[in-house]
Amino acid sequence: MIDAKPFRLAATGLLASLSLLLTGCFITPGKFTSELELSENGDFTFSYDGEIFFLALANLAKLGAANEQFKPSECYVDATYEVRDCTANEIEGQRAEWEAGAEARAAEAKQQAEQMSAMMGGIDPSDPEAVEELTQLLLRQKGWNRVEAKGDGVFDVSYEVSGTLSHDFMFPVIEGFPTTNPFVQILLRDGDVVRVNAPGFGPQNESNAMGGMLGGMGAMAGLAAMGSPNSSNDKMPEFPMVEGTFRIVAAESASIRANNTDEGPSTGAEGQVLSWDISARSTAAPTALIDLSQ
């Protein structure tokens, strides 16, 4: 008989893997359009329209919990490895092993639930009211003009804020949430020089921290499948891929010192425009260095 213990250990590690993902990549963009306008007097307007994905609210978080109900592992014929019916003794042995780990699993689940809640500003992702609570939290903050839940952790939002560049700026910033994975950063330097970075709009591969995290979710889906004999009935969430456009519109008098667009700045009635098309084929996160003192 094939030892099914590694499969059960993989399943118990599912929530632990999810917890690690949450700490590094718990909010990501989906399909979107975003724009940053920089005026010569230091005023700015930033907008983001489209999808935002909250991992803690996805169905993935529920797959590990499904394994908290005892389900016998499959048994196999030694010579051919064909699936066979387990004997009563084999099932009882599996059950005894599963029950022996109940206390440790409960303690681990409690710790992971607390971690998820902390990453969500105190919102319990398992609470049926979590989606509405998050929706109202965002709408309460300045700039969030539309927040609509699409299901499975995905929200359709419209965000716009204007101000003066007297300090650094980052999006998204959510009350009570740790600021670990910004989509866009505006970093001020002396002499009215602005560095714009958009790590959240970076490529979906292992060279980008956020992309690497999302890439690891495929492996987690495999863990879920190994851990549950009935996992074919468990719906894996459809994680949104980052796809959209990001534009920086700078005043004509500004000096664009550096940027990593394909074509460089274009000039029009609105000023100097830097534009990035973000997709699975992107090779680098958008970045630019702009001198507004000219």
Short mmCIF file of C-alpha atoms in Angstrom, two decimals:
data_model
loop_
_atom_site.label_atom_id
_atom_site.label_comp_id
_atom_site.label_asym_id
_atom_site.label_seq_id
_atom_site.Cartn_x
_atom_site.Cartn_y
_atom_site.Cartn_z
CA MET A 1 0.00 0.00 0.00
CA ILE A 2 1.29 3.49 -0.84
CA ASP A 3 1.86 5.58 2.24
CA ALA A 4 -0.75 8.36 2.17
CA LYS A 5 0.84 10.24 5.07
CA PRO A 6 2.81 12.68 2.81
CA PHE A 7 -0.46 13.61 1.12
CA ARG A 8 -2.10 14.36 4.47
CA LEU A 9 0.94 16.36 5.58
CA ALA A 10 0.69 18.37 2.37
CA ALA A 11 -2.91 19.17 3.16
CA THR A 12 -2.17 20.30 6.70
CA GLY A 13 0.48 22.60 5.25
CA LEU A 14 -2.00 24.34 2.96
CA LEU A 15 -3.10 26.98 5.45
CA ALA A 16 0.50 27.53 6.53
CA SER A 17 1.42 28.25 2.91
CA LEU A 18 -1.59 30.54 2.61
CA SER A 19 -0.47 32.41 5.72
CA LEU A 20 2.95 33.03 4.17
CA LEU A 21 1.32 34.28 0.97
CA LEU A 22 -0.88 36.65 2.93
CA THR A 23 2.09 38.24 4.66
CA GLY A 24 3.78 39.10 1.37
CA CYS A 25 1.10 39.44 -1.25
CA PHE A 26 -2.39 39.77 0.14
CA ILE A 27 -3.63 42.55 -2.17
CA THR A 28 -2.99 42.61 -5.93
CA PRO A 29 -4.40 44.42 -8.97
CA GLY A 30 -6.44 42.68 -11.66
CA LYS A 31 -7.68 44.41 -14.82
CA PHE A 32 -7.26 48.17 -14.42
CA THR A 33 -6.41 51.60 -15.78
CA SER A 34 -4.35 53.96 -13.64
CA GLU A 35 -2.96 57.46 -14.13
CA LEU A 36 -0.73 59.89 -12.27
CA GLU A 37 -0.79 63.58 -13.21
CA LEU A 38 2.11 65.77 -12.03
CA SER A 39 1.83 69.54 -12.41
CA GLU A 40 4.67 72.06 -12.45
CA ASN A 41 3.59 73.56 -9.11
CA GLY A 42 3.82 70.24 -7.28
CA ASP A 43 0.13 69.29 -7.39
CA PHE A 44 -0.80 65.74 -8.33
CA THR A 45 -3.83 63.60 -9.11
CA PHE A 46 -3.74 59.82 -8.93
CA SER A 47 -6.50 57.52 -10.14
CA TYR A 48 -7.08 53.77 -10.26
CA ASP A 49 -10.10 52.15 -11.91
CA GLY A 50 -10.54 48.41 -12.05
CA GLU A 51 -10.07 45.26 -10.04
CA ILE A 52 -8.38 44.73 -6.70
CA PHE A 53 -7.95 41.19 -5.37
CA PHE A 54 -7.88 40.38 -1.63
CA LEU A 55 -6.37 36.92 -1.20
CA ALA A 56 -7.78 36.40 2.31
CA LEU A 57 -11.33 36.57 0.92
CA ALA A 58 -10.73 34.03 -1.86
CA ASN A 59 -12.03 30.46 -1.79
CA LEU A 60 -8.45 29.23 -1.36
CA ALA A 61 -8.72 30.08 2.32
CA LYS A 62 -11.62 27.65 2.62
CA LEU A 63 -9.89 24.66 1.05
CA GLY A 64 -7.70 23.98 4.05
CA ALA A 65 -10.68 24.18 6.38
CA ALA A 66 -12.40 21.48 4.34
CA ASN A 67 -9.65 19.09 5.36
CA GLU A 68 -10.68 19.45 9.02
CA GLN A 69 -13.32 16.80 8.43
CA PHE A 70 -11.90 13.29 8.41
CA LYS A 71 -11.82 11.71 4.97
CA PRO A 72 -10.09 8.35 4.45
CA SER A 73 -7.13 8.42 2.12
CA GLU A 74 -7.14 6.15 -0.89
CA CYS A 75 -5.57 2.70 -0.59
CA TYR A 76 -3.64 0.97 -3.36
CA VAL A 77 -2.74 -2.48 -4.56
CA ASP A 78 0.95 -3.00 -3.72
CA ALA A 79 1.96 -4.58 -7.02
CA THR A 80 0.01 -2.40 -9.46
CA TYR A 81 -0.67 0.77 -7.44
CA GLU A 82 -4.29 0.58 -8.52
CA VAL A 83 -6.82 2.21 -6.21
CA ARG A 84 -8.71 -0.27 -4.06
CA ASP A 85 -11.18 -0.13 -1.20
CA CYS A 86 -9.54 0.38 2.18
CA THR A 87 -10.14 -2.21 4.84
CA ALA A 88 -11.93 -1.30 8.06
CA ASN A 89 -8.65 -1.59 9.98
CA GLU A 90 -6.88 0.73 7.55
CA ILE A 91 -9.65 3.33 7.83
CA GLU A 92 -9.61 3.14 11.63
CA GLY A 93 -5.84 3.57 11.60
CA GLN A 94 -6.13 6.66 9.45
CA ARG A 95 -8.86 8.04 11.69
CA ALA A 96 -6.77 7.47 14.84
CA GLU A 97 -3.82 9.28 13.26
CA TRP A 98 -6.06 12.15 12.18
CA GLU A 99 -7.67 12.49 15.62
CA ALA A 100 -4.25 12.44 17.33
CA GLY A 101 -3.35 15.62 15.47
CA ALA A 102 -6.65 17.42 16.13
CA GLU A 103 -5.37 19.60 18.96
CA ALA A 104 -2.30 20.73 17.02
CA ARG A 105 -4.41 21.48 13.93
CA ALA A 106 -6.89 23.50 15.98
CA ALA A 107 -4.10 25.59 17.51
CA GLU A 108 -2.54 26.14 14.09
CA ALA A 109 -5.88 27.09 12.53
CA LYS A 110 -6.54 29.59 15.32
CA GLN A 111 -3.13 31.19 14.86
CA GLN A 112 -3.57 31.43 11.10
CA ALA A 113 -7.07 32.89 11.48
CA GLU A 114 -5.63 35.56 13.75
CA GLN A 115 -2.88 36.29 11.22
CA MET A 116 -5.40 36.62 8.40
CA SER A 117 -7.57 38.93 10.50
CA ALA A 118 -4.54 41.08 11.33
CA MET A 119 -3.70 41.39 7.62
CA MET A 120 -7.30 42.49 7.04
CA GLY A 121 -7.37 45.29 9.61
CA GLY A 122 -9.22 43.17 12.14
CA ILE A 123 -11.80 41.88 9.65
CA ASP A 124 -12.38 38.14 10.04
CA PRO A 125 -12.26 36.68 6.49
CA SER A 126 -14.43 33.75 7.60
CA ASP A 127 -17.23 36.08 8.72
CA PRO A 128 -20.11 36.15 6.19
CA GLU A 129 -20.18 39.93 6.66
CA ALA A 130 -16.45 40.35 5.86
CA VAL A 131 -17.02 41.48 2.26
CA GLU A 132 -19.55 44.12 3.28
CA GLU A 133 -17.37 45.23 6.17
CA LEU A 134 -14.39 45.71 3.85
CA THR A 135 -16.57 47.52 1.30
CA GLN A 136 -17.73 50.03 3.91
CA LEU A 137 -14.19 50.44 5.27
CA LEU A 138 -12.93 51.46 1.84
CA LEU A 139 -15.86 53.76 1.04
CA ARG A 140 -15.27 55.53 4.33
CA GLN A 141 -11.79 56.57 3.23
CA LYS A 142 -11.17 59.56 0.99
CA GLY A 143 -10.66 58.73 -2.67
CA TRP A 144 -12.60 55.46 -2.82
CA ASN A 145 -15.55 56.52 -4.95
CA ARG A 146 -16.78 53.05 -5.96
CA VAL A 147 -16.27 49.68 -4.28
CA GLU A 148 -18.28 46.73 -5.62
CA ALA A 149 -17.66 43.09 -4.69
CA LYS A 150 -17.42 40.77 -7.69
CA GLY A 151 -16.92 37.62 -5.63
CA ASP A 152 -14.03 35.36 -4.61
CA GLY A 153 -11.97 38.21 -3.18
CA VAL A 154 -12.22 40.48 -6.26
CA PHE A 155 -13.57 44.04 -5.98
CA ASP A 156 -14.27 46.55 -8.74
CA VAL A 157 -13.15 49.97 -7.53
CA SER A 158 -12.79 53.57 -8.62
CA TYR A 159 -10.23 55.59 -6.68
CA GLU A 160 -9.05 59.16 -7.22
CA VAL A 161 -7.22 61.58 -4.98
CA SER A 162 -5.57 64.96 -5.53
CA GLY A 163 -3.11 66.87 -3.42
CA THR A 164 0.25 68.59 -3.18
CA LEU A 165 3.49 66.62 -3.24
CA SER A 166 4.70 67.70 0.19
CA HIS A 167 5.28 64.08 1.26
CA ASP A 168 5.59 60.58 -0.17
CA PHE A 169 2.46 58.88 -1.49
CA MET A 170 1.49 55.24 -1.79
CA PHE A 171 -1.51 53.33 -3.14
CA PRO A 172 -3.33 51.45 -1.79
CA VAL A 173 -3.32 52.50 1.85
CA ILE A 174 -6.18 50.97 3.83
CA GLU A 175 -6.98 51.77 7.43
CA GLY A 176 -5.65 49.05 9.72
CA PHE A 177 -3.95 47.13 6.89
CA PRO A 178 -0.15 46.70 6.79
CA THR A 179 1.46 48.52 3.86
CA THR A 180 3.51 45.62 2.52
CA ASN A 181 2.73 45.51 -1.20
CA PRO A 182 2.02 48.91 -2.81
CA PHE A 183 0.80 49.15 -6.36
CA VAL A 184 2.28 52.63 -6.86
CA GLN A 185 4.76 54.74 -4.87
CA ILE A 186 5.64 58.43 -5.28
CA LEU A 187 8.91 59.16 -3.50
CA LEU A 188 10.11 62.75 -3.10
CA ARG A 189 13.73 63.80 -3.39
CA ASP A 190 15.35 67.13 -2.69
CA GLY A 191 15.01 69.76 -5.39
CA ASP A 192 11.47 68.82 -6.47
CA VAL A 193 12.61 65.53 -8.02
CA VAL A 194 10.07 62.70 -7.94
CA ARG A 195 10.70 58.97 -8.20
CA VAL A 196 7.63 56.98 -9.28
CA ASN A 197 7.70 53.21 -8.80
CA ALA A 198 4.85 50.79 -9.53
CA PRO A 199 5.94 47.43 -8.09
CA GLY A 200 2.36 46.15 -8.03
CA PHE A 201 2.19 46.51 -11.82
CA GLY A 202 5.30 44.40 -12.31
CA PRO A 203 5.72 41.16 -14.27
CA GLN A 204 4.06 37.95 -13.12
CA ASN A 205 7.20 35.88 -12.72
CA GLU A 206 9.66 34.81 -10.04
CA SER A 207 11.81 37.93 -10.44
CA ASN A 208 9.00 40.04 -9.02
CA ALA A 209 8.06 39.40 -5.39
CA MET A 210 4.34 39.85 -5.94
CA GLY A 211 4.32 37.88 -9.16
CA GLY A 212 6.32 35.11 -7.54
CA MET A 213 3.82 34.90 -4.72
CA LEU A 214 0.94 34.57 -7.16
CA GLY A 215 2.85 31.99 -9.14
CA GLY A 216 3.18 29.89 -6.01
CA MET A 217 -0.57 29.59 -5.74
CA GLY A 218 -0.59 26.95 -8.46
CA ALA A 219 1.52 24.75 -6.23
CA MET A 220 -0.88 25.42 -3.37
CA ALA A 221 -3.74 24.21 -5.54
CA GLY A 222 -1.82 20.97 -5.93
CA LEU A 223 -1.45 20.69 -2.18
CA ALA A 224 -5.18 21.11 -1.77
CA ALA A 225 -5.83 18.40 -4.32
CA MET A 226 -3.43 15.99 -2.64
CA GLY A 227 -4.87 16.67 0.76
CA SER A 228 -8.48 15.90 0.04
CA PRO A 229 -9.76 12.77 -1.69
CA ASN A 230 -12.83 14.77 -2.69
CA SER A 231 -10.85 17.86 -3.70
CA SER A 232 -12.25 17.70 -7.23
CA ASN A 233 -15.42 19.09 -5.67
CA ASP A 234 -13.53 22.02 -4.12
CA LYS A 235 -13.66 25.12 -6.29
CA MET A 236 -10.26 26.74 -6.70
CA PRO A 237 -10.47 30.52 -6.94
CA GLU A 238 -9.70 32.13 -10.27
CA PHE A 239 -6.93 34.53 -9.38
CA PRO A 240 -7.08 37.66 -11.56
CA MET A 241 -4.00 38.31 -13.65
CA VAL A 242 -2.52 41.78 -13.68
CA GLU A 243 -3.57 43.43 -16.94
CA GLY A 244 -3.96 47.13 -17.63
CA THR A 245 -2.37 50.48 -18.42
CA PHE A 246 -0.47 52.93 -16.26
CA ARG A 247 0.22 56.50 -17.40
CA ILE A 248 2.20 59.35 -15.94
CA VAL A 249 1.28 62.78 -17.30
CA ALA A 250 3.92 65.38 -16.41
CA ALA A 251 3.92 69.12 -17.06
CA GLU A 252 5.64 70.28 -20.25
CA SER A 253 8.21 72.12 -18.16
CA ALA A 254 9.21 68.97 -16.26
CA SER A 255 12.40 67.10 -17.09
CA ILE A 256 12.02 63.34 -17.37
CA ARG A 257 15.43 62.12 -16.25
CA ALA A 258 14.76 58.39 -16.56
CA ASN A 259 11.99 55.94 -17.38
CA ASN A 260 11.61 52.35 -18.56
CA THR A 261 8.80 52.72 -21.10
CA ASP A 262 9.27 51.15 -24.53
CA GLU A 263 8.88 54.39 -26.48
CA GLY A 264 9.82 57.13 -24.02
CA PRO A 265 7.68 60.22 -23.39
CA SER A 266 5.23 61.55 -25.94
CA THR A 267 4.10 65.18 -26.00
CA GLY A 268 0.51 66.35 -26.34
CA ALA A 269 -1.94 68.96 -25.16
CA GLU A 270 -1.99 67.42 -21.67
CA GLY A 271 1.79 67.50 -21.29
CA GLN A 272 4.49 64.82 -21.40
CA VAL A 273 3.07 61.30 -21.24
CA LEU A 274 4.75 58.07 -20.16
CA SER A 275 2.64 54.98 -20.78
CA TRP A 276 3.04 51.31 -19.84
CA ASP A 277 0.92 48.37 -21.01
CA ILE A 278 0.87 45.85 -18.18
CA SER A 279 0.35 42.16 -18.99
CA ALA A 280 1.83 38.70 -18.50
CA ARG A 281 4.46 39.70 -21.08
CA SER A 282 5.73 42.65 -19.05
CA THR A 283 9.39 42.35 -18.13
CA ALA A 284 9.77 45.10 -15.51
CA ALA A 285 7.70 47.18 -13.10
CA PRO A 286 7.08 50.78 -14.29
CA THR A 287 9.49 53.36 -12.92
CA ALA A 288 10.38 56.98 -13.73
CA LEU A 289 12.48 59.82 -12.34
CA ILE A 290 11.02 63.28 -12.99
CA ASP A 291 12.37 66.73 -12.15
CA LEU A 292 9.49 69.17 -11.58
CA SER A 293 11.72 72.16 -10.79
CA GLN A 294 12.34 73.15 -14.41
#
